[in-house]
Short mmCIF file of C-alpha atoms in Angstrom, two decimals:
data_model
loop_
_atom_site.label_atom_id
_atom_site.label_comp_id
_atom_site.label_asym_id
_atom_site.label_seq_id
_atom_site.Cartn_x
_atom_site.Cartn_y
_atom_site.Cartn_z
CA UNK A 1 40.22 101.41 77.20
CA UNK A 2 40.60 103.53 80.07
CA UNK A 3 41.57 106.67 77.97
CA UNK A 4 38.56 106.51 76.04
CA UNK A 5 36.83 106.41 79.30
CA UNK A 6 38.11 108.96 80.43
CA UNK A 7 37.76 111.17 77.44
CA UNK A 8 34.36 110.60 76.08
CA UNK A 9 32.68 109.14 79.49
CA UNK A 10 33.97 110.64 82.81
CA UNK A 11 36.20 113.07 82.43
CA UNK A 12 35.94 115.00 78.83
CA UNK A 13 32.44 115.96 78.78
CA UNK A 14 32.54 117.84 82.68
CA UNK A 15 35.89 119.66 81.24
CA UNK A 16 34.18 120.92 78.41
CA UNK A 17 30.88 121.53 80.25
CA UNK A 18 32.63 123.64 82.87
CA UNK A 19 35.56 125.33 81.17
CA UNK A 20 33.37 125.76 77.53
CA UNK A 21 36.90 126.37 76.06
CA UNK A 22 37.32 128.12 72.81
CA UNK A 23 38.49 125.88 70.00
CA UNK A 24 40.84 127.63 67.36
CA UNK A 25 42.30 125.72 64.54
CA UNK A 26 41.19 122.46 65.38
CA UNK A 27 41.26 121.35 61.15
CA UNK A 28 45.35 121.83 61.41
CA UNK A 29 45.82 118.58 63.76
CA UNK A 30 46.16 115.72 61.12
CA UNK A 31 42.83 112.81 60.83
CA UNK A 32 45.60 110.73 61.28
CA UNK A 33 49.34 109.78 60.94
CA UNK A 34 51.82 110.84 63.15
CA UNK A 35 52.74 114.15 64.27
CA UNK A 36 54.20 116.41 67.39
CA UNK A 37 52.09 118.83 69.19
CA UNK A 38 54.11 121.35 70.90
CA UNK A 39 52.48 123.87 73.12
CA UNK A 40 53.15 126.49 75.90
CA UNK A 41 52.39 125.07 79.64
CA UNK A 42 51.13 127.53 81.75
CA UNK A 43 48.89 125.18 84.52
CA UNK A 44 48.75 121.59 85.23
CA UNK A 45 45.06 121.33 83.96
CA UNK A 46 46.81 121.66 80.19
CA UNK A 47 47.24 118.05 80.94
CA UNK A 48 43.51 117.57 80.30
CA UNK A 49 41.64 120.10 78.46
CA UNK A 50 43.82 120.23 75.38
CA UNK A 51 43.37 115.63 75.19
CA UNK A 52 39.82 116.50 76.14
CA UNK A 53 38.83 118.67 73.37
CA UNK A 54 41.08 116.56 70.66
CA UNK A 55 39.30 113.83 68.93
CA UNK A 56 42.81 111.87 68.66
CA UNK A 57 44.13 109.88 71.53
CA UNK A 58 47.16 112.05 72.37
CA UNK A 59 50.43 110.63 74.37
CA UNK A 60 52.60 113.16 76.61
CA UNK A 61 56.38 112.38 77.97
CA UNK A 62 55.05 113.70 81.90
CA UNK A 63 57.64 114.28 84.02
CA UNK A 64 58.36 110.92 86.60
CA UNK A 65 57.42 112.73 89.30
CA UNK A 66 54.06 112.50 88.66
CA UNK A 67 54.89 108.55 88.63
CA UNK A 68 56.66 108.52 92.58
CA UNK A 69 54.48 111.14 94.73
CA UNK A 70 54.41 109.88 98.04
CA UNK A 71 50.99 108.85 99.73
CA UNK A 72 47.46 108.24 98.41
CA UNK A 73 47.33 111.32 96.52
CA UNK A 74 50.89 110.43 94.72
CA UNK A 75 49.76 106.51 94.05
CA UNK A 76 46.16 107.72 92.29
CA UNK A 77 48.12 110.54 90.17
CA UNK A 78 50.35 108.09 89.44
CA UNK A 79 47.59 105.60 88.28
CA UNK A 80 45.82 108.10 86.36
CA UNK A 81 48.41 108.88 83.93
CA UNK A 82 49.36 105.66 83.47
CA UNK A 83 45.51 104.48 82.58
CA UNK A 84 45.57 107.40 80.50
CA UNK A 85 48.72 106.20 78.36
CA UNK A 86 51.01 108.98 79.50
CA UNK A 87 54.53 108.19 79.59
CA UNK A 88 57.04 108.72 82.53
CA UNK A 89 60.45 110.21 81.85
CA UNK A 90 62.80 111.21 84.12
CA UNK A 91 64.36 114.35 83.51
CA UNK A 92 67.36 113.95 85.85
CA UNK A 93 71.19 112.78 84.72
CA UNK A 94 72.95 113.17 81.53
CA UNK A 95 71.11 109.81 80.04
CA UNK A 96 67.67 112.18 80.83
CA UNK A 97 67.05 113.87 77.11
CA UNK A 98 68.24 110.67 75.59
CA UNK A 99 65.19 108.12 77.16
CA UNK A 100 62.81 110.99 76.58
CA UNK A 101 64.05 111.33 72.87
CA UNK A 102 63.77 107.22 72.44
CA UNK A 103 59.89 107.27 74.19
CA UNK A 104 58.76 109.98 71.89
CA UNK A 105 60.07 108.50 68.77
CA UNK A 106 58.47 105.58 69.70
CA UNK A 107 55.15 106.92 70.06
CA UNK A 108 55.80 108.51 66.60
CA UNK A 109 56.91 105.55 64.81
CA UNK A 110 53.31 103.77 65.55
CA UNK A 111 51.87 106.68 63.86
CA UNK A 112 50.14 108.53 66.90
CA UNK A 113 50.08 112.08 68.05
CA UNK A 114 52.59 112.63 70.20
CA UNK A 115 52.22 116.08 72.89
CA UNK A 116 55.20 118.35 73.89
CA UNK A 117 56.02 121.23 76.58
CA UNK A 118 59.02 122.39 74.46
CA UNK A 119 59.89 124.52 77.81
CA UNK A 120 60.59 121.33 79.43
CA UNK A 121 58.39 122.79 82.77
CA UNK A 122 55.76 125.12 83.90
CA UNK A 123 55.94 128.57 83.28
CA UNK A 124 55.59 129.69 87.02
CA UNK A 125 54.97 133.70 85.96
CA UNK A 126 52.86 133.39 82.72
CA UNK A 127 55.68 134.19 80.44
CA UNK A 128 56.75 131.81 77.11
CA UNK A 129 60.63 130.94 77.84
CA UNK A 130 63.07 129.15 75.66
CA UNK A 131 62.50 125.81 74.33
CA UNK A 132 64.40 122.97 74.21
CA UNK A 133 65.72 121.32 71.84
CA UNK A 134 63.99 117.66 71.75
CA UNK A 135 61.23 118.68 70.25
CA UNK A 136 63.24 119.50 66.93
CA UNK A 137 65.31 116.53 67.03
CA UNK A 138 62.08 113.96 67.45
CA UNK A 139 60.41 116.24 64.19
CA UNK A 140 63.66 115.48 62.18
CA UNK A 141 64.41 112.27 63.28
CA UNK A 142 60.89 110.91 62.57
CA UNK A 143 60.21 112.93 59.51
CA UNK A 144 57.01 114.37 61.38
CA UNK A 145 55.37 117.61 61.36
CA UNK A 146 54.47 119.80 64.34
CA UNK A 147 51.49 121.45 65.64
CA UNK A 148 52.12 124.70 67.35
CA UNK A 149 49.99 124.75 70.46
CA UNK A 150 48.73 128.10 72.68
CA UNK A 151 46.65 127.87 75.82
CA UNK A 152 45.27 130.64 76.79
CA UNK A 153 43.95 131.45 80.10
CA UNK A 154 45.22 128.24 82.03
CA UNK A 155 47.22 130.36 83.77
CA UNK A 156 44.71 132.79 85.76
CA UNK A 157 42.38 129.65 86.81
CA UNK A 158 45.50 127.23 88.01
CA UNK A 159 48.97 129.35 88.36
CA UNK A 160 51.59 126.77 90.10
CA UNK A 161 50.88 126.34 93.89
CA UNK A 162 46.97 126.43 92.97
CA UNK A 163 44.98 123.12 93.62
CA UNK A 164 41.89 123.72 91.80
CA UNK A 165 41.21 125.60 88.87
CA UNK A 166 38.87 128.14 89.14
CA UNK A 167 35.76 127.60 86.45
CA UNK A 168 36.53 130.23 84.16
CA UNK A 169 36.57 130.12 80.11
CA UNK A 170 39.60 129.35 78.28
CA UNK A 171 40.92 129.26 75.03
CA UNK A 172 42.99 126.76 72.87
CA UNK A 173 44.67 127.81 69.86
CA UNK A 174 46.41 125.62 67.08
CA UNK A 175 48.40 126.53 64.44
CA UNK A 176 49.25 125.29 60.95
CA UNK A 177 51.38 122.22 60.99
CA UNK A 178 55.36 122.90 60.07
CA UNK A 179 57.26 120.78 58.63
CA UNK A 180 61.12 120.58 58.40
CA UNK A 181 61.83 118.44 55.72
CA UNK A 182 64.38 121.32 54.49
CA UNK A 183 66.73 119.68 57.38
CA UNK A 184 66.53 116.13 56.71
CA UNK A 185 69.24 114.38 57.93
CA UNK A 186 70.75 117.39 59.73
CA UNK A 187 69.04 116.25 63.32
CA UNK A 188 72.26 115.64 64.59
CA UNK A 189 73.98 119.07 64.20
CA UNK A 190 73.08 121.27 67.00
CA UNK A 191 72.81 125.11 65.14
CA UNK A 192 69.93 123.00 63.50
CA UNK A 193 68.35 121.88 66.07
CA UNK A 194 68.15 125.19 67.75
CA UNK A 195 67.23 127.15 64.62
CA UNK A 196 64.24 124.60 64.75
CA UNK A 197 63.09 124.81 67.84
CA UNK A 198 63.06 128.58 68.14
CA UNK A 199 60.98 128.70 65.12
CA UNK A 200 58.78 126.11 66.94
CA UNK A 201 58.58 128.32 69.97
CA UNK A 202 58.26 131.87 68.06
CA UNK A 203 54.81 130.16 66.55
CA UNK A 204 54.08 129.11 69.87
CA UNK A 205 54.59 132.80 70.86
CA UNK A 206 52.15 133.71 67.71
CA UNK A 207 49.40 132.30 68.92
CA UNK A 208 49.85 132.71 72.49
CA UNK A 209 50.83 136.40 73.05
CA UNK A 210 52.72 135.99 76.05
CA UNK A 211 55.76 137.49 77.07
CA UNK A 212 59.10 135.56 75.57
CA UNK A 213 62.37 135.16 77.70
CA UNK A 214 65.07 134.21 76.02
CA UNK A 215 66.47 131.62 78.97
CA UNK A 216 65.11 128.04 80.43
CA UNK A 217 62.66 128.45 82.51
CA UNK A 218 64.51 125.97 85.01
CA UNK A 219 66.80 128.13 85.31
CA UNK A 220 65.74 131.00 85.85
CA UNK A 221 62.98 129.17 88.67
CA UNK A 222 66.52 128.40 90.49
CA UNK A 223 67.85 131.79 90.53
CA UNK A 224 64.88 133.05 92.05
CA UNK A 225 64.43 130.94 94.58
CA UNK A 226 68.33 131.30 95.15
CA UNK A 227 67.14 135.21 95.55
CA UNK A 228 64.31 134.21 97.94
CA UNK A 229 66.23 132.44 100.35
CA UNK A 230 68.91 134.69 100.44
CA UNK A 231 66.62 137.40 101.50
CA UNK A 232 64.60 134.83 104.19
CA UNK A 233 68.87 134.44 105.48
CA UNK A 234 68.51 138.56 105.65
CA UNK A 235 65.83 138.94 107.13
CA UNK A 236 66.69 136.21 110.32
#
């Protein structure tokens, strides 16, 4: 109940009102049944506009951090996404892809929409990186197609670091739905999985028009900071 509060009563209508985002291929995200929507995340306020502007309730795997900040500010993040349905995975340890593979599959299976940062983070410089590959195995293993997702613009009004967006236009772009039933069976067998998900990600980089990097974006985050405090140890 609180969702649909959220979206149609108190939080929805001033998104739309102040960001007056740009709607492309809304018709290719299914009336209903289930299906992954996988998009490029460029700003934490993709956590709201694309829900706001969908007429489907839509479920993300956030990142359980959002679930364990410290203070007031970390226990009324932490109760928004959970009023809002989201679902906490925690993306540390080997066991890591496995719980967030066994949430999203259960979203999926009670024939929702299910929503997807392939990357797996932020992009913290605007680029598209490489994806990983959970997105293709929940496609395969539930038999489900996927929405390619672009938002553009989220970027320039809330880059990471950035508390509040600036009020500035954006737009959000969807793609036709791909399905993979050419693979069925085959979501165990890894070349598969990663010819999958790079298609995923190349439509992704269709609609989007960013800049692709062939590597995780996690790690290439840690070699730069690695570079920054090497050159803060210089500089002393």
């Amino acid at each position: 109940m609180f969702y649909h509060l959220l979206k149609h009563v108190l939080l929805g209508p001033l998104l739309r009102l102040l960001f007056r985002p740009r709607i492309e291929g809304l018709e290719n995200i299914p009336a209903e049944g289930a299906a992954i929507v996988a998009g490029n995340h460029l700003s934490f306020s993709d956590h709201f506009l694309m829900p706001a502007i969908l007429k489907r309730r839509i479920t993300f795997l956030a990142k359980a951090e959002y679930f364990t900040g410290p203070g007031v500010k970390g226990r009324l993040t932490a109760a928004f996404f959970r009023s809002a349905g989201q679902i906490p995975v925690d993306r540390s340890g080997k066991n890591a892809g496995q719980a967030a593979l066994r949430e999203g599959l259960g979203v999926l299976a009670k024939d929702e929409l299910l929503g997807i940062y392939p990357e797996g983070t932020r992009s913290h410089d605007g680029r598209l990186y490489k994806g990983k590959v959970g997105v293709a195995a929940m496609a395969l293993g539930a038999g489900v197609p996927v929405i390619p997702c672009a938002m553009v613009g989220t970027f320039e009004i809330q880059p990471p670091g950035k508390k509040l967006p600036k009020i500035r236009r954006v737009t959000i772009r969807f793609g036709e739905p791909m399905e993979f039933s050419r693979y069925a069976g085959m979501e165990g067998e890894r070349a598969v999985l990663r010819a999958v998900t790079d298609e995923i990600m190349y439509a992704i980089l269709g609609l989007s028009g960013q800049e692709y990097v062939d590597r995780y974006a996690a790690e290439v985050k840690a070699e730069e900071e690695e570079e920054r405090k090497k050159a803060r140890r210089t500089a002393r």
